[in-house]
Short mmCIF file of C-alpha atoms in Angstrom, two decimals:
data_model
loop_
_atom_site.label_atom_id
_atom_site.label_comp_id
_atom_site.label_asym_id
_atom_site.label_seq_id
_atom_site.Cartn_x
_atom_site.Cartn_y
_atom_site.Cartn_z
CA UNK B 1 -12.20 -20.91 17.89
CA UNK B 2 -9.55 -20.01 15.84
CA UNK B 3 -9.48 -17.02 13.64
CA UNK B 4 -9.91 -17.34 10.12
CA UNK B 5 -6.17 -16.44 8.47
CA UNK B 6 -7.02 -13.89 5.77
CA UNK B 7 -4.43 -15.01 3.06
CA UNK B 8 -2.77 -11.66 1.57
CA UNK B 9 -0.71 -13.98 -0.89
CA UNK B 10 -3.72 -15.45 -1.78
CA UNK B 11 -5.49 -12.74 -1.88
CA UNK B 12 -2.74 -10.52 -4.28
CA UNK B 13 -2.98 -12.85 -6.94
CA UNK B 14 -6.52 -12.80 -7.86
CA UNK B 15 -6.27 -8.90 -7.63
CA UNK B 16 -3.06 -9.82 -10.22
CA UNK B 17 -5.55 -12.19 -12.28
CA UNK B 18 -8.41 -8.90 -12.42
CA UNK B 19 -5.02 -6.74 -13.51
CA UNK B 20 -4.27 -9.21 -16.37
CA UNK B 21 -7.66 -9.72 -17.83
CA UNK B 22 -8.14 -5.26 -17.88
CA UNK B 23 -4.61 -5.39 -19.49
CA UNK B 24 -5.60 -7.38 -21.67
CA UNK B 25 -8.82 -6.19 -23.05
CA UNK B 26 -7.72 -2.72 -23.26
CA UNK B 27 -4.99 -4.31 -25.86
CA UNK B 28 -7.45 -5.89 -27.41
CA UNK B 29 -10.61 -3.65 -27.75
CA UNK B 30 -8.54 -0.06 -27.80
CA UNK B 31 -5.30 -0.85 -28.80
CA UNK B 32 -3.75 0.59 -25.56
CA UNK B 33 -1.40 -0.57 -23.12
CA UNK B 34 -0.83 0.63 -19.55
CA UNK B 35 2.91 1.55 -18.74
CA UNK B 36 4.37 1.84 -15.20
CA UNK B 37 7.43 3.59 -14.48
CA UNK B 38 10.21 3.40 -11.63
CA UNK B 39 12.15 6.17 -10.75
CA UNK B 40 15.05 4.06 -8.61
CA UNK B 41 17.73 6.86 -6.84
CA UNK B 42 20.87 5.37 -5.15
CA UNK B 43 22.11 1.93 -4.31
CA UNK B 44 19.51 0.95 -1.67
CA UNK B 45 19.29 -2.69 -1.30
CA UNK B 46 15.58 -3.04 -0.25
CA UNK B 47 14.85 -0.30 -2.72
CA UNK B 48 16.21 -2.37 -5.41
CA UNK B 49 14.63 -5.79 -4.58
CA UNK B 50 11.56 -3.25 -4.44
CA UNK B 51 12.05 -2.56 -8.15
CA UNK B 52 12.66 -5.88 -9.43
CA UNK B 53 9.60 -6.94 -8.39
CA UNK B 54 7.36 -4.45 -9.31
CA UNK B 55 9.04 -4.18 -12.69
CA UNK B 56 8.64 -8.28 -13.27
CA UNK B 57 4.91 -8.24 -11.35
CA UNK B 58 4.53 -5.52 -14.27
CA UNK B 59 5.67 -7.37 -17.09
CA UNK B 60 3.52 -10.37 -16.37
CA UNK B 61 0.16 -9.22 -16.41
CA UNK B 62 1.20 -7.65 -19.80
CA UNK B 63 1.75 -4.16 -18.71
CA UNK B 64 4.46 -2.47 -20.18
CA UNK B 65 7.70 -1.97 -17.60
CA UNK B 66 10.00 1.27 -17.66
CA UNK B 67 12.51 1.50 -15.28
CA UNK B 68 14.63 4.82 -14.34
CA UNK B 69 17.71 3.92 -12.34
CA UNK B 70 20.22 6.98 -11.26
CA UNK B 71 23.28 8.03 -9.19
CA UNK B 72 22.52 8.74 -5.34
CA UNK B 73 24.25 11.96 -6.57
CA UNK B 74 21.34 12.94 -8.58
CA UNK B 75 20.71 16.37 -8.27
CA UNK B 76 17.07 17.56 -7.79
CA UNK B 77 16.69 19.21 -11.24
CA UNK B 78 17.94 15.84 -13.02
CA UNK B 79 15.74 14.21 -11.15
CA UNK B 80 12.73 16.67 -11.52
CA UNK B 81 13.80 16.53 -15.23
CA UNK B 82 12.83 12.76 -15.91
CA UNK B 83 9.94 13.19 -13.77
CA UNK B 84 9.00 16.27 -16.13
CA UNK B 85 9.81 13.84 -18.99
CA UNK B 86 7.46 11.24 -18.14
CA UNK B 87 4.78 13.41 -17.00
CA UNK B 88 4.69 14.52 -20.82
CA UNK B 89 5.05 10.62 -22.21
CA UNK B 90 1.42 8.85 -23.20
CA UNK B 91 2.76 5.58 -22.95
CA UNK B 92 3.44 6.44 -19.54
CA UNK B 93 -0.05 5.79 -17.39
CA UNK B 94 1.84 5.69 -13.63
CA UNK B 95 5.08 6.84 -11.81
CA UNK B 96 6.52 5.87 -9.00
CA UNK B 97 9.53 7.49 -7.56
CA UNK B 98 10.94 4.63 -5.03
CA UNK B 99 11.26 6.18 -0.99
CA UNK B 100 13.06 6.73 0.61
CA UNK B 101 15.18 9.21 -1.76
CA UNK B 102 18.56 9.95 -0.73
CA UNK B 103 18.94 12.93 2.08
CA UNK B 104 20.06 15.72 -0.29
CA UNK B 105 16.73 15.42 -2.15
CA UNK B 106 13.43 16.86 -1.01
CA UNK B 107 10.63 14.04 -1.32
CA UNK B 108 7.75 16.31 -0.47
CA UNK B 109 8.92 18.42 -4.02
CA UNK B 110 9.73 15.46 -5.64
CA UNK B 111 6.58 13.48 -4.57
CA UNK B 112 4.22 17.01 -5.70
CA UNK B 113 6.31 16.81 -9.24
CA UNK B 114 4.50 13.84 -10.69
CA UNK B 115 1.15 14.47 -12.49
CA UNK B 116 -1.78 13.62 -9.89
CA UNK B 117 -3.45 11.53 -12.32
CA UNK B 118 -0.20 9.69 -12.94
CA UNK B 119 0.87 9.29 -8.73
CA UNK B 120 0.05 5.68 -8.40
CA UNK B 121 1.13 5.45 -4.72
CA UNK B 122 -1.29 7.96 -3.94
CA UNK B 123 1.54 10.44 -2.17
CA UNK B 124 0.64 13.49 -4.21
CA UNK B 125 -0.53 16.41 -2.30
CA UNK B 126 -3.64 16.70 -4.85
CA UNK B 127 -4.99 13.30 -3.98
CA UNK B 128 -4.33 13.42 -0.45
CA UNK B 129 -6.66 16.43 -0.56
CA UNK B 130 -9.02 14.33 -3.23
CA UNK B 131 -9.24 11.45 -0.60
CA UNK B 132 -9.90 13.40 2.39
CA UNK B 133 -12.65 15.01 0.93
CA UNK B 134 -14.34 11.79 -0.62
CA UNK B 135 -13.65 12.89 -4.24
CA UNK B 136 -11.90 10.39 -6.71
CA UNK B 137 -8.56 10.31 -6.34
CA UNK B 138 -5.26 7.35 -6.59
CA UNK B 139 -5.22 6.00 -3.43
CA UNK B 140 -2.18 5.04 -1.76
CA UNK B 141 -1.40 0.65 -2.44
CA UNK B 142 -1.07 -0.38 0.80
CA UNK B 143 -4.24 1.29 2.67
CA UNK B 144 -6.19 0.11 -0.52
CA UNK B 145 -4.93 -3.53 -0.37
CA UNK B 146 -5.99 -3.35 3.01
CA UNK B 147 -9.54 -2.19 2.08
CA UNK B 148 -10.15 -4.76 -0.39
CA UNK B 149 -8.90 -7.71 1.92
CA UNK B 150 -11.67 -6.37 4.46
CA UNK B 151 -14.55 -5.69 2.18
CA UNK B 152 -13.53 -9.23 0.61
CA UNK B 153 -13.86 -10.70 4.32
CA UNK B 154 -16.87 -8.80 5.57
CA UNK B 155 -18.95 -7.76 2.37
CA UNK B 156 -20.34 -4.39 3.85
CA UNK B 157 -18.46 -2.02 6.34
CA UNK B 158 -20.88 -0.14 6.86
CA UNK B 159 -21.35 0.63 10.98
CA UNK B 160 -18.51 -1.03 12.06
CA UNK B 161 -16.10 0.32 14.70
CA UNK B 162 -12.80 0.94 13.37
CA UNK B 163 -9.27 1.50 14.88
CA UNK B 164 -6.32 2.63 12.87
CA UNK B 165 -3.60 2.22 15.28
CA UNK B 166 -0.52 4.46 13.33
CA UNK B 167 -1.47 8.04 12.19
CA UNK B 168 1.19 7.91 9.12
CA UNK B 169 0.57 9.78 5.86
CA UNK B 170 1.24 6.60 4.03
CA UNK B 171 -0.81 4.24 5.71
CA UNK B 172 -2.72 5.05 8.72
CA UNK B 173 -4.14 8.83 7.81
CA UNK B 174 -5.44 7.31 4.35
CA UNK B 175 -6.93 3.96 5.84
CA UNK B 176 -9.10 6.04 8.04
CA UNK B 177 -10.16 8.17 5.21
CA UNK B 178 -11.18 4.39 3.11
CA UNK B 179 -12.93 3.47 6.40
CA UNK B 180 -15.23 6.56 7.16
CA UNK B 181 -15.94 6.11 2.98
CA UNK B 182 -17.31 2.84 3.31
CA UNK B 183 -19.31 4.25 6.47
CA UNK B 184 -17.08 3.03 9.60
CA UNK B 185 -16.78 4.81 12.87
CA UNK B 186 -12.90 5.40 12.95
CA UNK B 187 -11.04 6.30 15.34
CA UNK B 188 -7.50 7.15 14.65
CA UNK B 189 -5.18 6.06 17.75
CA UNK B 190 -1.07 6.44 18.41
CA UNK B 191 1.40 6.33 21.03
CA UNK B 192 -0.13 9.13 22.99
CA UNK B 193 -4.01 7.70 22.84
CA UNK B 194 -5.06 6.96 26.65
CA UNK B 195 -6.35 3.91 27.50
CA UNK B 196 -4.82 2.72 24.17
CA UNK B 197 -6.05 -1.03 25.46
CA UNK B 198 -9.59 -0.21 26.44
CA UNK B 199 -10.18 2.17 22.30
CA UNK B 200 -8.71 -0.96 20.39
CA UNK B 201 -10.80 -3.83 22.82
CA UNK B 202 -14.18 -1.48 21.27
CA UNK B 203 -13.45 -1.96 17.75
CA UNK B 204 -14.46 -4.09 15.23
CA UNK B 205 -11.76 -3.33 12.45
CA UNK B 206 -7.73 -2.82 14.30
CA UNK B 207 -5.85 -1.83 11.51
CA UNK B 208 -2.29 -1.94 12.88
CA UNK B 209 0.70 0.43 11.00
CA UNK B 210 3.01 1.35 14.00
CA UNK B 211 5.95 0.07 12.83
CA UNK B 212 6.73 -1.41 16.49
CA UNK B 213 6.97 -5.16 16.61
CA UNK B 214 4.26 -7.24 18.62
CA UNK B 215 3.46 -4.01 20.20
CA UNK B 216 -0.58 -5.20 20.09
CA UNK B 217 -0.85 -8.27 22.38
CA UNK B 218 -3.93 -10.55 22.04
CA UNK B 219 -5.85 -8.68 25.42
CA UNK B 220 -6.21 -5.96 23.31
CA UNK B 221 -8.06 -7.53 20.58
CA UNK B 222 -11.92 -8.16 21.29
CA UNK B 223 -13.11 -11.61 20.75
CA UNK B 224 -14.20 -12.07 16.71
CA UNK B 225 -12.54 -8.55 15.47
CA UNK B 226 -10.59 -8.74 12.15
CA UNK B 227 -7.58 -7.60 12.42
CA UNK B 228 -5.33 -6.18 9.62
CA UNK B 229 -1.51 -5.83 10.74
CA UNK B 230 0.26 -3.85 8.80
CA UNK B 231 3.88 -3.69 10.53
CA UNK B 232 6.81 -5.63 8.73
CA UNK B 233 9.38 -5.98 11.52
CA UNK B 234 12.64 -7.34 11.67
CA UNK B 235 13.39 -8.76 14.63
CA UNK B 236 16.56 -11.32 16.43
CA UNK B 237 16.04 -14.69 16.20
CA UNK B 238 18.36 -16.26 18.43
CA UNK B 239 16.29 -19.87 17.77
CA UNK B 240 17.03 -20.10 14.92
CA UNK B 241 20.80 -19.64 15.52
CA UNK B 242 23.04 -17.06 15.97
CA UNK B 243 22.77 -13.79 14.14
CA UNK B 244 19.47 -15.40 12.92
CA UNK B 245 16.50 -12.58 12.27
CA UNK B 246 12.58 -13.11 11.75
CA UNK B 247 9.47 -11.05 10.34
CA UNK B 248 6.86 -10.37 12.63
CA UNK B 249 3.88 -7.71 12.96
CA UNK B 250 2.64 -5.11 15.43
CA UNK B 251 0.60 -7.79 16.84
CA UNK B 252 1.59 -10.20 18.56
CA UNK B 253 0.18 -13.09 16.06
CA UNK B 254 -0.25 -16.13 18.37
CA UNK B 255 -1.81 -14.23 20.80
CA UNK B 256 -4.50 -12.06 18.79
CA UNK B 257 -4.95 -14.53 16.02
CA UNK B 258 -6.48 -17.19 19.41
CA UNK B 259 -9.28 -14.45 20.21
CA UNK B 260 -9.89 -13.02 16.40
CA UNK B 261 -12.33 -13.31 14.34
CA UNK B 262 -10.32 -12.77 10.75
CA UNK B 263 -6.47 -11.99 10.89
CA UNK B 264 -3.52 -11.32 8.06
CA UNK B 265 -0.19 -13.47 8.64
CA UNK B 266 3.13 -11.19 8.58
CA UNK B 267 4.85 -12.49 6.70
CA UNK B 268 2.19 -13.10 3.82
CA UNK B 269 -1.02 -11.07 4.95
CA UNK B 270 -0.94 -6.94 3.84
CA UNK B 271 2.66 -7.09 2.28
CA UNK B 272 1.53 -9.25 -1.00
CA UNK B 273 -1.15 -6.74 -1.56
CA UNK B 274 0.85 -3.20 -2.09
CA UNK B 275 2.04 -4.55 -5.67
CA UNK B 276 -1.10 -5.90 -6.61
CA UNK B 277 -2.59 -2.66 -5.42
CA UNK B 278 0.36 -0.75 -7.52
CA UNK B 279 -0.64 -2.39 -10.52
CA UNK B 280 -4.32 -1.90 -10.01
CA UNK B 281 -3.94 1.90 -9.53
CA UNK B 282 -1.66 1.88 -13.07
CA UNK B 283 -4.78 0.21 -14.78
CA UNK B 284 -7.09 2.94 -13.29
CA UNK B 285 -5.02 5.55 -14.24
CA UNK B 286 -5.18 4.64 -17.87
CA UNK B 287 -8.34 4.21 -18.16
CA UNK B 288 -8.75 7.42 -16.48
CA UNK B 289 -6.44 8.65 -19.17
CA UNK B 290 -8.07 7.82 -21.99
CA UNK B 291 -11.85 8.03 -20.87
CA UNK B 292 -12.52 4.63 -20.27
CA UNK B 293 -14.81 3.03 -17.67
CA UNK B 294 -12.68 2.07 -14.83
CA UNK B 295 -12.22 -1.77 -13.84
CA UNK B 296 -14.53 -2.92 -11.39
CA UNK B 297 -12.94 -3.93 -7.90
CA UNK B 298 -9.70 -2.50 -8.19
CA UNK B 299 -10.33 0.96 -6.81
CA UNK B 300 -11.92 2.33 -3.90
#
């Protein structure tokens, strides 16, 4: 049987559609609307297509945009001084500082500059600590997206065997902290894990943010597990012609998805979700802000 292909596309816009309708009734019933802004530093080109999209996703579920754009030259206090800046603006309900930052800048200071309540990607030292110890925090996009596409798919997590293959601070360390929330057994596996095959054939969750292309074959996968692949890889493509590239996963998709239960397409599976999940976190943050209920399915 084949697995079911959990649609991340899909799946983003309806989070979008939740975004909008918030957006919209906090316009209408308190007069407030949520602002998101993006601190851009340097010429990066994926950075920049980054931005764009975030700042146009923004704009159409009637948020309001405010984009920060400055030299790779930027020195640390200019930069620390429009983080400052927005820290102290009310319109101003999340900030994102765009990684990576240039090498001269330290992202760890940068990162622990923004107002915790304000860190929509969840970085902050504050809510890493928040988030580890089960309190309410902003939880990083893409571990989130990736919690909502599971509870969506399997209703309760509770009891489930979970494997987070990548022990990241961005992905893998907070997806094991969403897991053991909803009450998983996680285990947290990496390069050095023995018997790497044998811990991902017992779960029932693989969660897979390596960064290593196809590195989980289909063996690995136990038949009717969901699987969540996280990896965006660029790899040669020598089919499709010469100097040709293509997208592909840690898992090897063919393989896994013939043996899955439930599987997310890369292209088109977690990558959709991080801006949806962006947006989300700006609309929780607000009504954090301003005492206001917070919306229902958007946060962990």
């Amino acid at each position: 049987m084949a697995a079911t292909i959990i649609d991340g596309k899909a799946f983003a816009a309806t989070v979008r559609e939740k975004v909008a309708g918030h957006v919209a009734r906090l316009k209408e019933e308190n007069g407030i609307t949520p602002g998101l802004a993006v601190v851009l530093v340097g010429e990066d080109p994926a950075s920049q297509v980054y931005v764009r999209s975030k700042g146009k996703q923004t704009v159409e579920v009637g948020m309001n945009s405010y984009e920060h754009k400055m030299d790779a030259d930027t020195s640390e206090e200019d930069l620390l001084a429009v983080i400052d800046q927005l820290n102290n603006d009310a319109s101003v309900h999340g900030i994102l500082v765009q990684l990576p930052l240039p090498g001269h800048l330290n992202e760890d200071l940068i990162i622990n500059s923004i107002s915790p309540e304000k860190d929509v990607d969840g970085f902050h030292i504050s809510n890493v600590g928040l988030l580890g110890t089960g309190q309410k925090s902003m939880v990083p996009c893409t571990p989130l997206g990736c919690l909502m596409m599971l509870r969506d798919h399997h209703g309760s997590l509770s009891g489930l065997n979970a494997v987070v293959i990548g022990r990241s601070n961005i992905v893998g360390k907070p997806m094991a902290q969403l897991l053991l929330g909803d009450s998983c057994t996680v285990t947290i596996a990496h390069s050095r894990t023995k018997d790497l095959p044998d811990v991902v054939r017992g779960a029932d969750i693989v969660v897979a943010a390596v960064g290593r292309p196809e590195m989980v074959p289909g063996d690995w996968i136990r038949e009717g597990a969901t699987v969540i692949d996280v990896g965006i890889n660029r790899i040669d493509a020598p089919e499709k012609g010469e100097g040709k590239t293509r997208l592909v996963g840690d898992v090897h998709y063919e393989s896994a998805a013939a043996v899955a239960g439930a599987i997310t397409p890369v292209p088109g599976g977690v990558g959709p979700m991080t801006i949806a999940c962006l947006l989300a976190n700006t609309v929780t943050a607000c009504c954090r802000a301003n005492g206001l209920a917070e919306p229902e399915g958007l946060t962990a």
